Coordinates of C-alpha atoms in Angstrom, one line a residue:
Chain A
X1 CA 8.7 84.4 37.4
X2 CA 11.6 82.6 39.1
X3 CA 13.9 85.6 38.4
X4 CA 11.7 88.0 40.2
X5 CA 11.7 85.2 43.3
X6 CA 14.9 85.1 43.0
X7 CA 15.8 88.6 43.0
X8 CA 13.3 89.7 45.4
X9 CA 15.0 90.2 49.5
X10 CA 12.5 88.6 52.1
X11 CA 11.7 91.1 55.1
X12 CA 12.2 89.2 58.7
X13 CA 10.7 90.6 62.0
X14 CA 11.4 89.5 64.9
X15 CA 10.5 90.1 68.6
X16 CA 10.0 89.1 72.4
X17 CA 7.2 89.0 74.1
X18 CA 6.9 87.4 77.7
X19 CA 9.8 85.6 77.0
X20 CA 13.4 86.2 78.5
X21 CA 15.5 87.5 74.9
X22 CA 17.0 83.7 75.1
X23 CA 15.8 82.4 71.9
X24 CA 17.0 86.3 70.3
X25 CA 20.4 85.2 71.8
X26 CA 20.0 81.5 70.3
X27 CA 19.3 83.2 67.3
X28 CA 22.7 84.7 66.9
X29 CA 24.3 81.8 68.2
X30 CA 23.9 81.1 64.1
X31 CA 27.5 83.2 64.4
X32 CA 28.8 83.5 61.0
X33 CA 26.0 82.5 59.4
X34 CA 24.4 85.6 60.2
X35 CA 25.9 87.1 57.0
X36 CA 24.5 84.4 54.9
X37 CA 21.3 85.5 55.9
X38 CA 21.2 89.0 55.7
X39 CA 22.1 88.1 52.2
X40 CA 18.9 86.9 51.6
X41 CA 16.9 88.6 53.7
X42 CA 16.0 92.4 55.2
X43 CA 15.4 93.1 58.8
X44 CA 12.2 94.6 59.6
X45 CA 11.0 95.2 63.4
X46 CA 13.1 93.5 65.1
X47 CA 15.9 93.8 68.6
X48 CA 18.8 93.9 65.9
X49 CA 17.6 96.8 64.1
X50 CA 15.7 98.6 67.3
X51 CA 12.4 99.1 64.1
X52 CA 9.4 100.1 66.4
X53 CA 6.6 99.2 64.2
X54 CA 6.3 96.0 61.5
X55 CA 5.9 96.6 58.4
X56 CA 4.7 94.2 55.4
X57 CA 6.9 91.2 56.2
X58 CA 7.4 87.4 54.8
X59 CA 8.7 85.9 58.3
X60 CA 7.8 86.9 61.3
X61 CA 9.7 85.2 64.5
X62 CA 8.0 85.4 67.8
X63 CA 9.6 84.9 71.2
X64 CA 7.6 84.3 74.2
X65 CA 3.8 84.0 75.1
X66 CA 1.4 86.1 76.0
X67 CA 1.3 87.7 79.4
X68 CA -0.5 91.6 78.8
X69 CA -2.3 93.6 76.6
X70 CA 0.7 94.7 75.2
X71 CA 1.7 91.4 74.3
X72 CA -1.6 90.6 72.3
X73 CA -1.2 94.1 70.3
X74 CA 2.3 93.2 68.8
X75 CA 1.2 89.9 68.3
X76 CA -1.8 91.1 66.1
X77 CA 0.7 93.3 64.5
X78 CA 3.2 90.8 63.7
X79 CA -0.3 88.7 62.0
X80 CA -1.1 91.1 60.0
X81 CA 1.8 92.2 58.4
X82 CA 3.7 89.1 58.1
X83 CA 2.8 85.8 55.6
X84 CA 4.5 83.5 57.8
X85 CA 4.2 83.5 61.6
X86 CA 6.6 80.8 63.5
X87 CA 6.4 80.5 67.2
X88 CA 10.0 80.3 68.4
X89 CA 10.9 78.5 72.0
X90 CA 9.4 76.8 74.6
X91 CA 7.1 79.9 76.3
X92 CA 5.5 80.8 72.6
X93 CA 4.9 77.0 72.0
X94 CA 3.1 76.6 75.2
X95 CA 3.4 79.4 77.8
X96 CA 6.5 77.6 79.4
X97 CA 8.9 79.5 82.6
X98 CA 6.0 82.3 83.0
X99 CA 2.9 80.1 82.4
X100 CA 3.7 78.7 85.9
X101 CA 2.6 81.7 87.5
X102 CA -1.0 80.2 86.4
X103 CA -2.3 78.3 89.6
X104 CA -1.4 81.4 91.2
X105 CA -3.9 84.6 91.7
X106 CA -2.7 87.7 89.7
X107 CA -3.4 89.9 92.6
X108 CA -1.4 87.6 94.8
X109 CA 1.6 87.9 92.7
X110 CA 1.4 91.3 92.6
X111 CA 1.0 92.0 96.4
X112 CA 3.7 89.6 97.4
X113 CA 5.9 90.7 94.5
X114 CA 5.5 94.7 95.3
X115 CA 4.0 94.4 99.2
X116 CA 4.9 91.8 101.2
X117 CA 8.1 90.4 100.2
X118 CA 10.7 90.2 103.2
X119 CA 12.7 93.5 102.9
X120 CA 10.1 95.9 101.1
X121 CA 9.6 98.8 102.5
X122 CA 7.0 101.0 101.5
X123 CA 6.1 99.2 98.0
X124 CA 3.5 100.0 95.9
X125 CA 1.9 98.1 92.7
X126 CA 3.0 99.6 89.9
X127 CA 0.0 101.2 88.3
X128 CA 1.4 103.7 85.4
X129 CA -1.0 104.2 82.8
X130 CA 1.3 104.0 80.4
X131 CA 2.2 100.1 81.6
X132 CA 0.2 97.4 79.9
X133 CA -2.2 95.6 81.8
X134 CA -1.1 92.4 82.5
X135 CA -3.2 89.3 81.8
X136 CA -5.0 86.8 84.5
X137 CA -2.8 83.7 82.8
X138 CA -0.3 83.3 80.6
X139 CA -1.1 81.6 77.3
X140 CA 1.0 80.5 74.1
X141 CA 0.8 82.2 71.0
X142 CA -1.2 80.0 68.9
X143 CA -4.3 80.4 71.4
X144 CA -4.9 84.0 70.0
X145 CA -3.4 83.7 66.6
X146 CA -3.0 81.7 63.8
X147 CA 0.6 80.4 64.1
X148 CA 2.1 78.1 61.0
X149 CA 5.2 77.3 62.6
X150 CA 6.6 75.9 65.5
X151 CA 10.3 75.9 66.5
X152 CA 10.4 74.3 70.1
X153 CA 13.2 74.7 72.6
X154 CA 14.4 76.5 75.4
X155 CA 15.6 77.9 73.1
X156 CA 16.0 76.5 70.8
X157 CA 19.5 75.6 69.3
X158 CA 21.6 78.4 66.8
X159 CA 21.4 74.7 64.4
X160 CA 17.9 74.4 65.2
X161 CA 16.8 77.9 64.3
X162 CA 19.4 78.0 61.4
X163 CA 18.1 74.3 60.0
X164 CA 14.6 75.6 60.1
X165 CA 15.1 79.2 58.4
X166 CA 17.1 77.8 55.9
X167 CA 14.6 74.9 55.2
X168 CA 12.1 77.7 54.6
X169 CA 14.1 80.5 52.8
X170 CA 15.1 77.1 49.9
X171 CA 11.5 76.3 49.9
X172 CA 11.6 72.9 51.7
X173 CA 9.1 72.3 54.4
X174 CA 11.1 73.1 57.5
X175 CA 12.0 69.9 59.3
X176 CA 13.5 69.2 62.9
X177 CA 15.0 65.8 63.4
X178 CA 17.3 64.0 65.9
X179 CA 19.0 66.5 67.9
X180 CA 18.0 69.3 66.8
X181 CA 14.1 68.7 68.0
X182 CA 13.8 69.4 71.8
X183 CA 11.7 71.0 74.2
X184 CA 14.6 72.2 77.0
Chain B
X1 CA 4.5 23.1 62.3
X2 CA 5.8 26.1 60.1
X3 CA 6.5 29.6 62.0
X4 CA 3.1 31.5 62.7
X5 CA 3.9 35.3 62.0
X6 CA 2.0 38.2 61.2
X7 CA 3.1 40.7 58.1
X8 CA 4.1 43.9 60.1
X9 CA 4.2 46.9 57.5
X10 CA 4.1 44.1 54.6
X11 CA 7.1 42.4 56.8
X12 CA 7.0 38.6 58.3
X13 CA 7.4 38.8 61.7
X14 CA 7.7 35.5 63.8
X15 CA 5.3 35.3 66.9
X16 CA 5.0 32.7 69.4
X17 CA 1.6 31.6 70.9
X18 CA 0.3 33.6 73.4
X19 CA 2.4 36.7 72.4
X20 CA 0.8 39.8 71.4
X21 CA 1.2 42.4 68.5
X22 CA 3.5 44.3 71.0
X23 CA 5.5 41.3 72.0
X24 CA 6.3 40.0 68.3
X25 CA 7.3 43.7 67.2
X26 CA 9.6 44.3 70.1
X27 CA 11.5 40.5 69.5
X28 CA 12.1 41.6 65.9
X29 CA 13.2 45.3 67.2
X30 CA 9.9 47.0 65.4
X31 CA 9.3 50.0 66.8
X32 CA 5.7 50.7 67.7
X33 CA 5.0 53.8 70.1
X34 CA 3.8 53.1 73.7
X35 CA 3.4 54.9 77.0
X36 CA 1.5 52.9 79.6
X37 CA 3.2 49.5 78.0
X38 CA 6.3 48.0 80.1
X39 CA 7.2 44.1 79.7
X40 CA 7.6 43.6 83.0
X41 CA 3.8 44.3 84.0
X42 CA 0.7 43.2 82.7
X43 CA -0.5 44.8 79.7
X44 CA -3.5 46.7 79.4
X45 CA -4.0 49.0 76.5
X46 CA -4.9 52.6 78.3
X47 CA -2.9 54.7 76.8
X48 CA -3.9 54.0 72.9
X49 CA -0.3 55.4 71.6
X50 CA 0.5 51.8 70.4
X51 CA -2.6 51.7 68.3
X52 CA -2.3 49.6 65.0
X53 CA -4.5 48.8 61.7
X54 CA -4.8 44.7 62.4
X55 CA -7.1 43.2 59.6
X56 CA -9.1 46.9 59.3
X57 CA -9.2 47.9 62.5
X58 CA -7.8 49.9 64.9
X59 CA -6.7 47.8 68.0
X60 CA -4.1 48.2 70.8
X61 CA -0.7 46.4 70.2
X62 CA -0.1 46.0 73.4
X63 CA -3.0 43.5 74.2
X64 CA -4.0 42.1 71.2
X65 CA -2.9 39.1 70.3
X66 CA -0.5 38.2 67.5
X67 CA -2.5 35.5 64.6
X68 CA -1.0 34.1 61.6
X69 CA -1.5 36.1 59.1
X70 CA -2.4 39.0 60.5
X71 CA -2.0 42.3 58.1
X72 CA -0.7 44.7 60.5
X73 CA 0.0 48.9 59.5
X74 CA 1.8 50.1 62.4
X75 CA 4.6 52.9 60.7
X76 CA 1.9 54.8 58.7
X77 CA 1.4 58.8 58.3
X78 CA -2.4 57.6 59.0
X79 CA -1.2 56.2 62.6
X80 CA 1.1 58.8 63.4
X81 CA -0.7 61.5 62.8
X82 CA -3.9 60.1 65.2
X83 CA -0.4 59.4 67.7
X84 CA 0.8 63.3 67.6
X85 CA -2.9 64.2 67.9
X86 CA -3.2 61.8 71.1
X87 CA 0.0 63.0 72.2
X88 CA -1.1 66.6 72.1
X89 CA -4.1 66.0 73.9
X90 CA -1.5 64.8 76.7
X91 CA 0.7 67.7 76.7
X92 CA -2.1 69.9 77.1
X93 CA -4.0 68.1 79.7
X94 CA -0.9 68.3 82.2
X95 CA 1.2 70.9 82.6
X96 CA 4.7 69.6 80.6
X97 CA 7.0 72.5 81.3
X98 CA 9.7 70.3 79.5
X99 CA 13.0 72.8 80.8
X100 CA 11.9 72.7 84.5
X101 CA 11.3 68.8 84.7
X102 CA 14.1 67.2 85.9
X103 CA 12.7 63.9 84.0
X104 CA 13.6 65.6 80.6
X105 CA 15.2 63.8 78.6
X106 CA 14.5 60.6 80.3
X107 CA 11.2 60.9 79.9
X108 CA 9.1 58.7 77.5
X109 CA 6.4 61.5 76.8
X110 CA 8.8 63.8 75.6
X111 CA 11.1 61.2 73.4
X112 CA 7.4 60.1 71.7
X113 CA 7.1 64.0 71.1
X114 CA 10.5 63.9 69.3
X115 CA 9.6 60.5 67.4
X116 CA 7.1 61.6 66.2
X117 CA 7.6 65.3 65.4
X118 CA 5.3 66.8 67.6
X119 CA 6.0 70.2 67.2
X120 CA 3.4 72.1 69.0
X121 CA 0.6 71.5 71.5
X122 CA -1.8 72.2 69.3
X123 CA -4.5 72.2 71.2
X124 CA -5.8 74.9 74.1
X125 CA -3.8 74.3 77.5
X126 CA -5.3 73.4 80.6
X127 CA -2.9 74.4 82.7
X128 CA -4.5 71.6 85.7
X129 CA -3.3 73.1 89.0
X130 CA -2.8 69.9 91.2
X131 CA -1.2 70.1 94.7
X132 CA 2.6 68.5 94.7
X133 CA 3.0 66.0 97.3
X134 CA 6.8 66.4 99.0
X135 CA 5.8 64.8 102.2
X136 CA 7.9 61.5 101.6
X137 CA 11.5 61.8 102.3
X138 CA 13.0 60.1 99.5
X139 CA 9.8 60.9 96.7
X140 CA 8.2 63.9 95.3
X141 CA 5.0 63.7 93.1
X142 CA 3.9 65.9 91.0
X143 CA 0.8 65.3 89.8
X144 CA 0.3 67.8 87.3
X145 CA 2.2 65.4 84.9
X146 CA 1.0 62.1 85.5
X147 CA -0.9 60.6 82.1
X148 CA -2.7 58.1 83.6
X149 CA -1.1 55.3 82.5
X150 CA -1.5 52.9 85.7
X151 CA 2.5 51.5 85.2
X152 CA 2.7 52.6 88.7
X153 CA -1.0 51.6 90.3
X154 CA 0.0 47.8 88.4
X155 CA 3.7 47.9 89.6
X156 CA 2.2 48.5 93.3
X157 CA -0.6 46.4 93.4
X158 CA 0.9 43.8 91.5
X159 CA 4.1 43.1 92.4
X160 CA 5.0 45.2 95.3
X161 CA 1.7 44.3 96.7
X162 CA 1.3 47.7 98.6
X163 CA -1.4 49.2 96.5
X164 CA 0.1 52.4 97.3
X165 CA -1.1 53.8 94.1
X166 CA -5.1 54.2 92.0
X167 CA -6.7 56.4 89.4
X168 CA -10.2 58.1 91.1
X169 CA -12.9 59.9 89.4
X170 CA -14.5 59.2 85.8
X171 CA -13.8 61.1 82.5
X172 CA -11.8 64.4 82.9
X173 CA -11.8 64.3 86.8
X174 CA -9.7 61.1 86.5
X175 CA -6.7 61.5 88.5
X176 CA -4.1 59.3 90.4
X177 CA -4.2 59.3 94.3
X178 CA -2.2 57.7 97.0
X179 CA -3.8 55.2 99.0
X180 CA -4.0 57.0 102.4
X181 CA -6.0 58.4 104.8
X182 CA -4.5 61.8 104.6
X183 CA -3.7 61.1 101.0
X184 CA 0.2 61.7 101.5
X185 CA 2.8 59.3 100.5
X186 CA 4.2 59.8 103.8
X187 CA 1.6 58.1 105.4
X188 CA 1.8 54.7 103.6
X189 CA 4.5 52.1 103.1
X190 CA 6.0 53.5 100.1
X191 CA 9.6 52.9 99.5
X192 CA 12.7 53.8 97.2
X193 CA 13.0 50.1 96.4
X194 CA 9.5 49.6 95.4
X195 CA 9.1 49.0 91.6
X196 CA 6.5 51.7 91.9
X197 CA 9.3 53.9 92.8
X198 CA 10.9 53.1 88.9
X199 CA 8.6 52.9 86.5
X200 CA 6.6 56.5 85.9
X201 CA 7.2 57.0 82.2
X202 CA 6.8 60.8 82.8
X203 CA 7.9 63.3 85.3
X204 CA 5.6 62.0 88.6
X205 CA 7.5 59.9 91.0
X206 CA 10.5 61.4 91.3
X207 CA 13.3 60.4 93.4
X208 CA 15.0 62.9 96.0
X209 CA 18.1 64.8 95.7
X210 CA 19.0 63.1 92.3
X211 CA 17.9 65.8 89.7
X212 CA 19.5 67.3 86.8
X213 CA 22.5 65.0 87.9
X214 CA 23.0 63.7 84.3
X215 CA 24.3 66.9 81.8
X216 CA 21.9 67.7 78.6
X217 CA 23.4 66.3 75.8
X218 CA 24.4 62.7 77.7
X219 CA 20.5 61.4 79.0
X220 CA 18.9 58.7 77.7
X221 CA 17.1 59.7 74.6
X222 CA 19.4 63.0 73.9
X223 CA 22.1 60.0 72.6
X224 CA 19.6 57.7 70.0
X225 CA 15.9 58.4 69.5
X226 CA 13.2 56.7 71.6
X227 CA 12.7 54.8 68.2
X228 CA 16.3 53.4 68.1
X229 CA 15.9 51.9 71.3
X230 CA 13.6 49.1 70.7
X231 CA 16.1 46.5 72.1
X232 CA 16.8 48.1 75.2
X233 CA 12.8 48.6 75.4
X234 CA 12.1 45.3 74.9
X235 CA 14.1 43.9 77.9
X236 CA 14.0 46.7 80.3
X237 CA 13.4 46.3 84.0
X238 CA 12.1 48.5 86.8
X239 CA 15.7 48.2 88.5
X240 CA 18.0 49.3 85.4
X241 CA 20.2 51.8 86.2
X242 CA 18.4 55.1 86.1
X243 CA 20.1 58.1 84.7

């Protein structure tokens, strides 16, 4: 049995949702390291690999929280297919830079974003069908899915993210001590 | 007369009469998590972070007193898991944007957080939209972060004797206020050298012009964990220097 564990390469997705692609470029602050891991692991959907569509994964790392339909689609994707589902950096965790837009009216936003701005000139809100809805508020991952990690940060650091992946990949239960564990 | 003390995770520890829990853990540089507790102010057991096992039963630290004898369970994966759950319910009750706060990394929420390996917020957010108040010149309050802890109401009514500060409403509507007419700082006697101005454990009162001075990596609990610090803790005042 342990030779098939062992022999076996995990799948990784990864992917951004309302998030800025900071915690992606945390995640190859692990440098060097990043052969070490694709040693042990596949890439499935994921930035690095420009995949479209998740497939049956182990990991699943997600980036950012939810702020359209869109959003809650991959999400649900990203549940399904993958065993383990860790929240990476501050706006998954709890909603973070874009959950400020909360106290604020969607519809505001948009018409002072698009219509009233000082130096627009003939705007319009973008209404494409083909652009996802976006939602009232802003909410963190784990308010729509089940989530079973947390790696907090903004972002977190190329130590943290490496500290934590390894912890899991070696079968420890993934720890974050003194530095390493910190919410900016 | 021998040395009264109370066994403190199955350790002596030495109290003197008079002193609580709190008091005898801090003199022997025993950590025990706290919020709304500072030694310069009267205690008074709101915030429930320092909660303990003394003889059975759950009791605030931070007010009860110390007897001889006392079996006290402080460090426990029993505690700290009701702590991280407590702490949670904070997080989500303000709004705790951690990298726009220029308290971070000063602040006592977040270094509990750490201590304690809060990892996520567990529960739903709130996301409390609360008015800012940036009508004092040298002061802004944010009240979407307070935690109710009183350290400022006590510090202004107390000792600065300008009851600037106090806590309204009942249950979930509770929420601190300024003492004024208009309800803006500006309009009462509020100062930069009241110790009401120092002593927000969190991201509230926050002085003017001074934020983000002190580089990540160099702020208070970014160099040793809030639980390392028990000393300086112990024997802090409102007018340390702030960094």
């Amino acid at each position: 049995m342990e030779a098939v564990v062992q022999n076996r390469k995990l799948r990784l997705a990864t992917t951004s949702l309302a998030g800025c692609f900071g915690c992606h470029m945390a995640f190859l602050d692990i440098d060097e390291r990043l052969l070490d891991l694709v040693e042990r692991v596949d890439f499935d959907r994921s930035p690095l690999t420009d995949i479209k569509q998740c497939g049956a994964c182990d990991i699943g790392l997600i980036e950012g929280g939810i702020c359209n339909a869109e959003n809650i689609h991959v999400l649900q994707e990203f549940r399904r297919q993958c065993k383990v589902l860790i929240a990476i950096g501050a706006c998954a965790v709890n909603g973070g830079l874009p959950a400020q837009r909360n106290h604020l009216s969607l519809g505001q936003c948009l018409q002072e974003v698009y219509l009233t701005w000082p130096g627009i000139v003939s705007g319009q809100i973008p209404n494409d069908p083909e652009l996802p809805l976006p939602l009232d508020k802003v909410h963190p991952i784990h308010e729509i899915v089940r989530i079973d990690y947390f790696i907090p940060g903004c972002p977190p650091s190329g130590d943290a993210i490496w500290k934590f992946l390894t912890d899991l990949l070696d079968g420890r239960t993934p720890r974050l001590g003194h530095p390493l564990l910190h919410f900016d | 007369m021998t040395q009264q003390s109370i066994l403190l995770d199955g350790l002596p520890v030495p109290f003197e009469e008079g002193q609580t829990i709190m008091d005898a853990a801090m003199a022997a540089e025993i950590f025990i998590p706290h919020l709304c507790h500072h030694p310069e102010f009267k205690p008074q057991g709101s915030c429930k972070l320092c909660t303990v096992k003394a003889s059975g039963r759950y009791v605030s630290a931070c007010t009860m007193p110390a007897r001889d004898g006392m079996e006290v369970e402080n460090n426990s994966p029993d505690l700290n898991d009701k702590r991280r759950t407590m702490l949670q319910m904070l997080f989500v009750e303000g709004n705790h944007f951690c990298p726009s706060c220029e308290k971070s990394g000063n602040c006592m929420l977040q270094a509990l957080a750490y201590e304690l390996e809060m990892l996520s917020p567990h529960f739903n957010q709130f996301y409390p939209n609360r008015p800012l108040d940036a009508s004092h010149p040298q002061v802004l309050l944010d009240f979407n972060r307070c935690i109710l802890c009183e350290l400022c109401v006590r510090a202004s009514r107390d000792v600065d004797g300008k009851h600037v500060f106090s806590l309204s409403g009942r249950g979930i509507t509770k929420h601190l206020i300024v003492n004024a007419e208009s309800g803006r700082l500006a309009d009462t006697d509020f100062s930069l050298t009241d110790k009401a101005a120092h002593v927000c454990p969190v991201g509230v009162i926050l002085e003017k012009r001074k934020g983000f001075a002190v580089p990540i990596g160099q702020r208070r609990y970014d160099v040793d964990p809030i639980g390392m610090q028990v000393e300086r803790l112990a024997h802090r005042t409102t007018t340390e220097e702030e960094i």
